[in-house]
JSON list of C-alpha atoms in Angstrom, two decimals:
[
{"chain": "W", "resi": 1, "resn": "MET", "atom": "CA", "xyz": [33.66, -19.12, 79.40]},
{"chain": "W", "resi": 2, "resn": "THR", "atom": "CA", "xyz": [34.02, -17.22, 82.83]},
{"chain": "W", "resi": 3, "resn": "VAL", "atom": "CA", "xyz": [35.81, -14.24, 84.18]},
{"chain": "W", "resi": 4, "resn": "PRO", "atom": "CA", "xyz": [39.63, -14.47, 84.95]},
{"chain": "W", "resi": 5, "resn": "ASP", "atom": "CA", "xyz": [40.28, -15.85, 88.19]},
{"chain": "W", "resi": 6, "resn": "SER", "atom": "CA", "xyz": [43.49, -13.33, 88.58]},
{"chain": "W", "resi": 7, "resn": "LEU", "atom": "CA", "xyz": [45.71, -10.80, 86.86]},
{"chain": "W", "resi": 8, "resn": "ALA", "atom": "CA", "xyz": [47.88, -13.62, 85.59]},
{"chain": "W", "resi": 9, "resn": "ASP", "atom": "CA", "xyz": [44.66, -15.35, 84.17]},
{"chain": "W", "resi": 10, "resn": "ALA", "atom": "CA", "xyz": [43.64, -12.25, 82.56]},
{"chain": "W", "resi": 11, "resn": "ASP", "atom": "CA", "xyz": [47.22, -11.60, 80.97]},
{"chain": "W", "resi": 12, "resn": "GLY", "atom": "CA", "xyz": [47.03, -15.41, 79.78]},
{"chain": "W", "resi": 13, "resn": "LEU", "atom": "CA", "xyz": [43.71, -15.43, 78.37]},
{"chain": "W", "resi": 14, "resn": "ALA", "atom": "CA", "xyz": [44.68, -12.02, 76.43]},
{"chain": "W", "resi": 15, "resn": "THR", "atom": "CA", "xyz": [47.78, -13.51, 74.94]},
{"chain": "W", "resi": 16, "resn": "PHE", "atom": "CA", "xyz": [46.12, -16.56, 73.82]},
{"chain": "W", "resi": 17, "resn": "ALA", "atom": "CA", "xyz": [43.26, -14.91, 72.28]},
{"chain": "W", "resi": 18, "resn": "VAL", "atom": "CA", "xyz": [45.26, -12.42, 70.38]},
{"chain": "W", "resi": 19, "resn": "ALA", "atom": "CA", "xyz": [47.71, -15.18, 68.94]},
{"chain": "W", "resi": 20, "resn": "THR", "atom": "CA", "xyz": [44.66, -17.55, 68.17]},
{"chain": "W", "resi": 21, "resn": "VAL", "atom": "CA", "xyz": [43.84, -14.69, 65.76]},
{"chain": "W", "resi": 22, "resn": "LEU", "atom": "CA", "xyz": [46.86, -12.83, 64.45]},
{"chain": "W", "resi": 23, "resn": "GLY", "atom": "CA", "xyz": [48.85, -16.14, 64.35]},
{"chain": "W", "resi": 24, "resn": "PHE", "atom": "CA", "xyz": [50.62, -18.19, 66.96]},
{"chain": "W", "resi": 25, "resn": "GLU", "atom": "CA", "xyz": [53.93, -17.54, 65.10]},
{"chain": "W", "resi": 26, "resn": "ASP", "atom": "CA", "xyz": [53.83, -13.93, 65.77]},
{"chain": "W", "resi": 27, "resn": "PHE", "atom": "CA", "xyz": [54.23, -14.61, 69.63]},
{"chain": "W", "resi": 28, "resn": "GLY", "atom": "CA", "xyz": [56.52, -17.60, 69.33]},
{"chain": "W", "resi": 29, "resn": "ALA", "atom": "CA", "xyz": [56.08, -21.38, 71.02]},
{"chain": "W", "resi": 30, "resn": "ASP", "atom": "CA", "xyz": [57.11, -20.00, 74.60]},
{"chain": "W", "resi": 31, "resn": "ALA", "atom": "CA", "xyz": [55.19, -17.47, 75.22]},
{"chain": "W", "resi": 32, "resn": "VAL", "atom": "CA", "xyz": [51.89, -19.00, 73.92]},
{"chain": "W", "resi": 33, "resn": "VAL", "atom": "CA", "xyz": [52.50, -21.98, 76.30]},
{"chain": "W", "resi": 34, "resn": "GLU", "atom": "CA", "xyz": [53.40, -19.75, 78.93]},
{"chain": "W", "resi": 35, "resn": "ALA", "atom": "CA", "xyz": [49.85, -18.01, 78.85]},
{"chain": "W", "resi": 36, "resn": "VAL", "atom": "CA", "xyz": [48.12, -21.38, 78.82]},
{"chain": "W", "resi": 37, "resn": "ARG", "atom": "CA", "xyz": [50.08, -22.17, 81.97]},
{"chain": "W", "resi": 38, "resn": "LYS", "atom": "CA", "xyz": [49.29, -18.81, 83.37]},
{"chain": "W", "resi": 39, "resn": "SER", "atom": "CA", "xyz": [44.99, -19.25, 82.48]},
{"chain": "W", "resi": 40, "resn": "LEU", "atom": "CA", "xyz": [45.25, -23.12, 83.04]},
{"chain": "W", "resi": 41, "resn": "PRO", "atom": "CA", "xyz": [47.66, -24.29, 85.42]},
{"chain": "W", "resi": 42, "resn": "GLU", "atom": "CA", "xyz": [45.15, -27.31, 86.58]},
{"chain": "W", "resi": 43, "resn": "LEU", "atom": "CA", "xyz": [45.90, -28.65, 82.99]},
{"chain": "W", "resi": 44, "resn": "ALA", "atom": "CA", "xyz": [49.26, -30.35, 85.10]},
{"chain": "W", "resi": 45, "resn": "ASP", "atom": "CA", "xyz": [46.89, -32.04, 87.75]},
{"chain": "W", "resi": 46, "resn": "GLU", "atom": "CA", "xyz": [44.49, -33.36, 84.56]},
{"chain": "W", "resi": 47, "resn": "TYR", "atom": "CA", "xyz": [47.27, -34.46, 82.12]},
{"chain": "W", "resi": 48, "resn": "GLY", "atom": "CA", "xyz": [50.59, -34.39, 84.01]},
{"chain": "W", "resi": 49, "resn": "GLU", "atom": "CA", "xyz": [53.53, -31.55, 83.53]},
{"chain": "W", "resi": 50, "resn": "GLN", "atom": "CA", "xyz": [54.34, -32.90, 80.35]},
{"chain": "W", "resi": 51, "resn": "VAL", "atom": "CA", "xyz": [50.93, -31.59, 78.56]},
{"chain": "W", "resi": 52, "resn": "PHE", "atom": "CA", "xyz": [52.89, -28.21, 78.69]},
{"chain": "W", "resi": 53, "resn": "ALA", "atom": "CA", "xyz": [56.07, -29.90, 76.90]},
{"chain": "W", "resi": 54, "resn": "GLN", "atom": "CA", "xyz": [53.63, -31.60, 74.44]},
{"chain": "W", "resi": 55, "resn": "LEU", "atom": "CA", "xyz": [51.91, -27.98, 73.43]},
{"chain": "W", "resi": 56, "resn": "SER", "atom": "CA", "xyz": [55.17, -26.36, 73.33]},
{"chain": "W", "resi": 57, "resn": "SER", "atom": "CA", "xyz": [56.55, -29.46, 70.48]},
{"chain": "W", "resi": 58, "resn": "ALA", "atom": "CA", "xyz": [52.87, -29.09, 68.63]},
{"chain": "W", "resi": 59, "resn": "LEU", "atom": "CA", "xyz": [53.54, -25.08, 68.64]},
{"chain": "W", "resi": 60, "resn": "ARG", "atom": "CA", "xyz": [56.87, -25.06, 67.28]},
{"chain": "W", "resi": 61, "resn": "GLY", "atom": "CA", "xyz": [56.02, -27.61, 64.81]},
{"chain": "W", "resi": 62, "resn": "ALA", "atom": "CA", "xyz": [53.26, -25.44, 63.42]},
{"chain": "W", "resi": 63, "resn": "GLU", "atom": "CA", "xyz": [55.35, -22.29, 63.44]},
{"chain": "W", "resi": 64, "resn": "GLY", "atom": "CA", "xyz": [57.01, -22.94, 60.22]},
{"chain": "W", "resi": 65, "resn": "ASP", "atom": "CA", "xyz": [53.95, -24.25, 58.49]},
{"chain": "W", "resi": 66, "resn": "GLY", "atom": "CA", "xyz": [51.01, -22.64, 59.57]},
{"chain": "W", "resi": 67, "resn": "ALA", "atom": "CA", "xyz": [48.97, -25.42, 60.30]},
{"chain": "W", "resi": 68, "resn": "SER", "atom": "CA", "xyz": [47.00, -25.92, 63.49]},
{"chain": "W", "resi": 69, "resn": "PRO", "atom": "CA", "xyz": [48.99, -26.96, 66.66]},
{"chain": "W", "resi": 70, "resn": "TRP", "atom": "CA", "xyz": [45.98, -28.82, 68.11]},
{"chain": "W", "resi": 71, "resn": "SER", "atom": "CA", "xyz": [46.23, -31.24, 65.12]},
{"chain": "W", "resi": 72, "resn": "ARG", "atom": "CA", "xyz": [49.72, -32.14, 65.70]},
{"chain": "W", "resi": 73, "resn": "ARG", "atom": "CA", "xyz": [51.58, -34.28, 68.72]},
{"chain": "W", "resi": 74, "resn": "THR", "atom": "CA", "xyz": [49.49, -33.29, 71.38]},
{"chain": "W", "resi": 75, "resn": "ARG", "atom": "CA", "xyz": [47.14, -36.07, 72.62]},
{"chain": "W", "resi": 76, "resn": "TRP", "atom": "CA", "xyz": [44.41, -35.26, 75.34]},
{"chain": "W", "resi": 77, "resn": "PRO", "atom": "CA", "xyz": [42.63, -38.34, 77.02]},
{"chain": "W", "resi": 78, "resn": "SER", "atom": "CA", "xyz": [39.80, -39.91, 75.40]},
{"chain": "W", "resi": 79, "resn": "LEU", "atom": "CA", "xyz": [36.34, -40.89, 76.48]},
{"chain": "W", "resi": 80, "resn": "GLU", "atom": "CA", "xyz": [37.99, -44.22, 76.68]},
{"chain": "W", "resi": 81, "resn": "ASP", "atom": "CA", "xyz": [40.81, -43.37, 78.74]},
{"chain": "W", "resi": 82, "resn": "ARG", "atom": "CA", "xyz": [38.70, -41.41, 81.18]},
{"chain": "W", "resi": 83, "resn": "VAL", "atom": "CA", "xyz": [36.28, -44.54, 81.44]},
{"chain": "W", "resi": 84, "resn": "GLN", "atom": "CA", "xyz": [39.37, -46.87, 82.00]},
{"chain": "W", "resi": 85, "resn": "ARG", "atom": "CA", "xyz": [40.33, -44.16, 84.93]},
{"chain": "W", "resi": 86, "resn": "MET", "atom": "CA", "xyz": [36.85, -44.18, 86.39]},
{"chain": "W", "resi": 87, "resn": "GLU", "atom": "CA", "xyz": [36.88, -47.92, 86.58]},
{"chain": "W", "resi": 88, "resn": "ARG", "atom": "CA", "xyz": [39.91, -47.63, 88.64]},
{"chain": "W", "resi": 89, "resn": "VAL", "atom": "CA", "xyz": [38.69, -45.85, 91.09]},
{"chain": "W", "resi": 90, "resn": "GLU", "atom": "CA", "xyz": [36.74, -47.67, 94.17]},
{"chain": "W", "resi": 91, "resn": "TYR", "atom": "CA", "xyz": [33.55, -46.94, 94.78]},
{"chain": "W", "resi": 92, "resn": "ALA", "atom": "CA", "xyz": [33.90, -46.12, 98.51]},
{"chain": "W", "resi": 93, "resn": "GLN", "atom": "CA", "xyz": [36.66, -43.42, 97.60]},
{"chain": "W", "resi": 94, "resn": "LEU", "atom": "CA", "xyz": [33.60, -42.58, 94.63]},
{"chain": "W", "resi": 95, "resn": "CYS", "atom": "CA", "xyz": [31.58, -41.91, 97.74]},
{"chain": "W", "resi": 96, "resn": "ARG", "atom": "CA", "xyz": [33.77, -39.95, 99.77]},
{"chain": "W", "resi": 97, "resn": "VAL", "atom": "CA", "xyz": [34.40, -37.45, 96.94]},
{"chain": "W", "resi": 98, "resn": "ARG", "atom": "CA", "xyz": [30.47, -37.18, 96.29]},
{"chain": "W", "resi": 99, "resn": "ASP", "atom": "CA", "xyz": [30.03, -36.84, 99.89]},
{"chain": "W", "resi": 100, "resn": "ALA", "atom": "CA", "xyz": [32.53, -34.00, 100.04]},
{"chain": "W", "resi": 101, "resn": "LEU", "atom": "CA", "xyz": [31.44, -31.95, 97.14]},
{"chain": "W", "resi": 102, "resn": "THR", "atom": "CA", "xyz": [27.70, -32.35, 98.10]},
{"chain": "W", "resi": 103, "resn": "LEU", "atom": "CA", "xyz": [28.79, -30.40, 101.22]},
{"chain": "W", "resi": 104, "resn": "LEU", "atom": "CA", "xyz": [30.97, -27.74, 99.28]},
{"chain": "W", "resi": 105, "resn": "VAL", "atom": "CA", "xyz": [27.59, -27.46, 97.39]},
{"chain": "W", "resi": 106, "resn": "GLU", "atom": "CA", "xyz": [25.14, -26.89, 100.48]},
{"chain": "W", "resi": 107, "resn": "ALA", "atom": "CA", "xyz": [27.52, -24.36, 102.33]},
{"chain": "W", "resi": 108, "resn": "SER", "atom": "CA", "xyz": [27.73, -22.20, 98.47]},
{"chain": "W", "resi": 109, "resn": "PRO", "atom": "CA", "xyz": [24.85, -20.10, 99.08]},
{"chain": "W", "resi": 110, "resn": "ALA", "atom": "CA", "xyz": [25.90, -19.04, 102.87]},
{"chain": "W", "resi": 111, "resn": "LEU", "atom": "CA", "xyz": [29.39, -18.45, 101.42]},
{"chain": "W", "resi": 112, "resn": "ALA", "atom": "CA", "xyz": [28.43, -16.68, 98.44]},
{"chain": "W", "resi": 113, "resn": "LEU", "atom": "CA", "xyz": [25.91, -14.33, 100.65]},
{"chain": "W", "resi": 114, "resn": "ALA", "atom": "CA", "xyz": [29.12, -13.62, 103.24]},
{"chain": "W", "resi": 115, "resn": "ARG", "atom": "CA", "xyz": [31.21, -12.36, 100.36]},
{"chain": "W", "resi": 116, "resn": "ARG", "atom": "CA", "xyz": [28.62, -10.02, 98.94]},
{"chain": "W", "resi": 117, "resn": "ALA", "atom": "CA", "xyz": [27.74, -8.74, 102.36]},
{"chain": "W", "resi": 118, "resn": "GLY", "atom": "CA", "xyz": [31.19, -8.16, 103.61]},
{"chain": "W", "resi": 119, "resn": "VAL", "atom": "CA", "xyz": [30.22, -10.73, 106.74]},
{"chain": "W", "resi": 120, "resn": "GLU", "atom": "CA", "xyz": [33.23, -11.64, 108.55]},
{"chain": "W", "resi": 121, "resn": "ASN", "atom": "CA", "xyz": [33.55, -14.42, 111.42]},
{"chain": "W", "resi": 122, "resn": "SER", "atom": "CA", "xyz": [36.01, -16.81, 111.88]},
{"chain": "W", "resi": 123, "resn": "ASP", "atom": "CA", "xyz": [34.68, -19.51, 109.51]},
{"chain": "W", "resi": 124, "resn": "VAL", "atom": "CA", "xyz": [34.45, -17.31, 106.58]},
{"chain": "W", "resi": 125, "resn": "ARG", "atom": "CA", "xyz": [37.91, -15.86, 106.96]},
{"chain": "W", "resi": 126, "resn": "HIS", "atom": "CA", "xyz": [39.67, -19.71, 107.69]},
{"chain": "W", "resi": 127, "resn": "ILE", "atom": "CA", "xyz": [37.58, -20.66, 104.06]},
{"chain": "W", "resi": 128, "resn": "GLU", "atom": "CA", "xyz": [39.18, -17.19, 102.34]},
{"chain": "W", "resi": 129, "resn": "ALA", "atom": "CA", "xyz": [42.37, -17.70, 103.56]},
{"chain": "W", "resi": 130, "resn": "VAL", "atom": "CA", "xyz": [42.59, -21.39, 102.15]},
{"chain": "W", "resi": 131, "resn": "ARG", "atom": "CA", "xyz": [41.29, -20.26, 98.64]},
{"chain": "W", "resi": 132, "resn": "ALA", "atom": "CA", "xyz": [44.08, -17.66, 98.35]},
{"chain": "W", "resi": 133, "resn": "LEU", "atom": "CA", "xyz": [46.45, -20.22, 99.03]},
{"chain": "W", "resi": 134, "resn": "ASN", "atom": "CA", "xyz": [44.81, -23.41, 97.29]},
{"chain": "W", "resi": 135, "resn": "ARG", "atom": "CA", "xyz": [43.84, -23.00, 93.94]},
{"chain": "W", "resi": 136, "resn": "ARG", "atom": "CA", "xyz": [42.30, -26.44, 93.75]},
{"chain": "W", "resi": 137, "resn": "THR", "atom": "CA", "xyz": [40.08, -25.82, 96.68]},
{"chain": "W", "resi": 138, "resn": "ASP", "atom": "CA", "xyz": [39.15, -22.29, 95.07]},
{"chain": "W", "resi": 139, "resn": "GLU", "atom": "CA", "xyz": [38.20, -24.12, 92.03]},
{"chain": "W", "resi": 140, "resn": "TYR", "atom": "CA", "xyz": [36.13, -26.43, 93.91]},
{"chain": "W", "resi": 141, "resn": "LEU", "atom": "CA", "xyz": [34.20, -23.87, 95.81]},
{"chain": "W", "resi": 142, "resn": "ARG", "atom": "CA", "xyz": [33.88, -21.76, 92.97]},
{"chain": "W", "resi": 143, "resn": "ARG", "atom": "CA", "xyz": [32.24, -24.79, 90.74]},
{"chain": "W", "resi": 144, "resn": "ALA", "atom": "CA", "xyz": [30.14, -25.86, 93.59]},
{"chain": "W", "resi": 145, "resn": "GLU", "atom": "CA", "xyz": [28.43, -22.23, 94.06]},
{"chain": "W", "resi": 146, "resn": "ALA", "atom": "CA", "xyz": [27.75, -22.36, 90.25]},
{"chain": "W", "resi": 147, "resn": "VAL", "atom": "CA", "xyz": [26.16, -25.99, 90.81]},
{"chain": "W", "resi": 148, "resn": "SER", "atom": "CA", "xyz": [24.48, -24.50, 93.76]},
{"chain": "W", "resi": 149, "resn": "ARG", "atom": "CA", "xyz": [22.53, -21.27, 91.37]},
{"chain": "W", "resi": 150, "resn": "TYR", "atom": "CA", "xyz": [21.45, -24.04, 88.49]},
{"chain": "W", "resi": 151, "resn": "PRO", "atom": "CA", "xyz": [18.01, -25.12, 88.51]},
{"chain": "W", "resi": 152, "resn": "ALA", "atom": "CA", "xyz": [17.78, -28.89, 89.67]},
{"chain": "W", "resi": 153, "resn": "GLU", "atom": "CA", "xyz": [17.77, -30.43, 86.17]},
{"chain": "W", "resi": 154, "resn": "ARG", "atom": "CA", "xyz": [21.00, -28.55, 85.34]},
{"chain": "W", "resi": 155, "resn": "ALA", "atom": "CA", "xyz": [22.59, -29.01, 88.55]},
{"chain": "W", "resi": 156, "resn": "TRP", "atom": "CA", "xyz": [22.71, -32.77, 88.42]},
{"chain": "W", "resi": 157, "resn": "LYS", "atom": "CA", "xyz": [24.58, -32.38, 85.16]},
{"chain": "W", "resi": 158, "resn": "GLY", "atom": "CA", "xyz": [26.91, -29.52, 86.72]},
{"chain": "W", "resi": 159, "resn": "PHE", "atom": "CA", "xyz": [27.61, -32.13, 89.58]},
{"chain": "W", "resi": 160, "resn": "THR", "atom": "CA", "xyz": [28.09, -34.79, 88.03]},
{"chain": "W", "resi": 161, "resn": "GLY", "atom": "CA", "xyz": [30.68, -32.83, 85.83]},
{"chain": "W", "resi": 162, "resn": "LEU", "atom": "CA", "xyz": [32.46, -31.91, 88.45]},
{"chain": "W", "resi": 163, "resn": "LEU", "atom": "CA", "xyz": [32.44, -35.56, 89.96]},
{"chain": "W", "resi": 164, "resn": "LEU", "atom": "CA", "xyz": [33.67, -36.95, 87.17]},
{"chain": "W", "resi": 165, "resn": "HIS", "atom": "CA", "xyz": [36.40, -34.17, 86.82]},
{"chain": "W", "resi": 166, "resn": "VAL", "atom": "CA", "xyz": [37.92, -35.00, 90.21]},
{"chain": "W", "resi": 167, "resn": "CYS", "atom": "CA", "xyz": [38.01, -38.73, 89.84]},
{"chain": "W", "resi": 168, "resn": "SER", "atom": "CA", "xyz": [39.14, -39.17, 86.14]},
{"chain": "W", "resi": 169, "resn": "SER", "atom": "CA", "xyz": [42.02, -37.32, 87.27]},
{"chain": "W", "resi": 170, "resn": "PRO", "atom": "CA", "xyz": [44.74, -39.24, 89.09]},
{"chain": "W", "resi": 171, "resn": "GLY", "atom": "CA", "xyz": [46.52, -35.92, 90.29]},
{"chain": "W", "resi": 172, "resn": "ARG", "atom": "CA", "xyz": [43.19, -34.22, 91.50]},
{"chain": "W", "resi": 173, "resn": "LEU", "atom": "CA", "xyz": [41.70, -37.76, 93.13]},
{"chain": "W", "resi": 174, "resn": "SER", "atom": "CA", "xyz": [45.58, -37.88, 94.73]},
{"chain": "W", "resi": 175, "resn": "THR", "atom": "CA", "xyz": [45.01, -34.67, 96.53]},
{"chain": "W", "resi": 176, "resn": "PHE", "atom": "CA", "xyz": [41.40, -33.94, 96.97]},
{"chain": "W", "resi": 177, "resn": "GLN", "atom": "CA", "xyz": [41.26, -35.10, 100.70]},
{"chain": "W", "resi": 178, "resn": "GLN", "atom": "CA", "xyz": [43.83, -32.91, 101.28]},
{"chain": "W", "resi": 179, "resn": "ASP", "atom": "CA", "xyz": [42.20, -29.98, 99.61]},
{"chain": "W", "resi": 180, "resn": "VAL", "atom": "CA", "xyz": [38.98, -30.37, 100.99]},
{"chain": "W", "resi": 181, "resn": "THR", "atom": "CA", "xyz": [39.71, -31.16, 104.41]},
{"chain": "W", "resi": 182, "resn": "VAL", "atom": "CA", "xyz": [42.17, -28.13, 104.87]},
{"chain": "W", "resi": 183, "resn": "LEU", "atom": "CA", "xyz": [38.62, -26.19, 104.92]},
{"chain": "W", "resi": 184, "resn": "ASP", "atom": "CA", "xyz": [37.97, -28.12, 108.39]},
{"chain": "W", "resi": 185, "resn": "PRO", "atom": "CA", "xyz": [36.50, -27.11, 110.83]},
{"chain": "W", "resi": 186, "resn": "ALA", "atom": "CA", "xyz": [34.76, -24.26, 109.15]},
{"chain": "W", "resi": 187, "resn": "LEU", "atom": "CA", "xyz": [32.35, -26.81, 107.30]},
{"chain": "W", "resi": 188, "resn": "ASN", "atom": "CA", "xyz": [31.40, -28.80, 110.49]},
{"chain": "W", "resi": 189, "resn": "ASP", "atom": "CA", "xyz": [27.96, -27.30, 110.74]},
{"chain": "W", "resi": 190, "resn": "VAL", "atom": "CA", "xyz": [26.84, -25.66, 107.40]},
{"chain": "W", "resi": 191, "resn": "PRO", "atom": "CA", "xyz": [23.15, -24.95, 108.69]},
{"chain": "W", "resi": 192, "resn": "GLY", "atom": "CA", "xyz": [24.58, -23.32, 111.85]},
{"chain": "W", "resi": 193, "resn": "LEU", "atom": "CA", "xyz": [27.15, -21.53, 109.26]},
{"chain": "W", "resi": 194, "resn": "GLY", "atom": "CA", "xyz": [24.33, -20.42, 107.38]},
{"chain": "W", "resi": 195, "resn": "ARG", "atom": "CA", "xyz": [22.62, -19.08, 110.43]},
{"chain": "W", "resi": 196, "resn": "ARG", "atom": "CA", "xyz": [25.17, -17.37, 111.56]},
{"chain": "W", "resi": 197, "resn": "VAL", "atom": "CA", "xyz": [25.92, -15.42, 108.32]},
{"chain": "W", "resi": 198, "resn": "LEU", "atom": "CA", "xyz": [22.01, -14.61, 108.03]},
{"chain": "W", "resi": 199, "resn": "ALA", "atom": "CA", "xyz": [22.03, -13.08, 111.38]},
{"chain": "W", "resi": 200, "resn": "ARG", "atom": "CA", "xyz": [25.17, -10.82, 110.68]},
{"chain": "W", "resi": 201, "resn": "CYS", "atom": "CA", "xyz": [23.32, -9.73, 107.67]},
{"chain": "W", "resi": 202, "resn": "MET", "atom": "CA", "xyz": [20.17, -8.86, 109.19]},
{"chain": "W", "resi": 203, "resn": "ALA", "atom": "CA", "xyz": [22.21, -7.25, 112.24]},
{"chain": "W", "resi": 204, "resn": "ALA", "atom": "CA", "xyz": [24.26, -4.93, 109.62]},
{"chain": "W", "resi": 205, "resn": "SER", "atom": "CA", "xyz": [20.88, -3.83, 108.14]},
{"chain": "W", "resi": 206, "resn": "ASP", "atom": "CA", "xyz": [19.20, -3.22, 111.24]},
{"chain": "W", "resi": 207, "resn": "GLY", "atom": "CA", "xyz": [22.29, -0.69, 111.61]},
{"chain": "W", "resi": 208, "resn": "GLU", "atom": "CA", "xyz": [22.05, 1.08, 108.38]},
{"chain": "W", "resi": 209, "resn": "ALA", "atom": "CA", "xyz": [18.19, 1.65, 109.05]}
]
């Protein structure tokens, strides 16, 4: 659905894609599970580390009879499971997550412009350093940037999906505050950040002229 995030992600996606076409038995359960782990480490946040053990068990069972591993013992949360998880989230916590994600969406245009133009200041450097170290924070920023580019009617759907994604995953929800506050204080003044990035871009443009 998106371009690979890293070389490990690309390698994992390639392995999984070829295994889907040629047959999982040609690669072995361990290789396929490792490919999924490389490309989708966030599965552990949503479903727990046991998801990889379940997937490995399903693949091993499918190796002998050629059946689809997805029809076997791997159990993904149902809609009912997700609704029940959301019902356990306190309203105040839901609002805090909503407000934090809104801030990330508002900051996304300035951060995207800074990356494209090669603008560097202390705030941008701090954010990029955090992204390199924390894959969850990087994911939230990437998804927030995608939402910021959508037309209004689609943006609401994308934002709601991101909000539910965080709040219906106990693992993500438990670390969310830490994953976003580590960006402080770079996003304390989003309008000011946007003005500083734009000013640097204009200055660079004038210098080239």
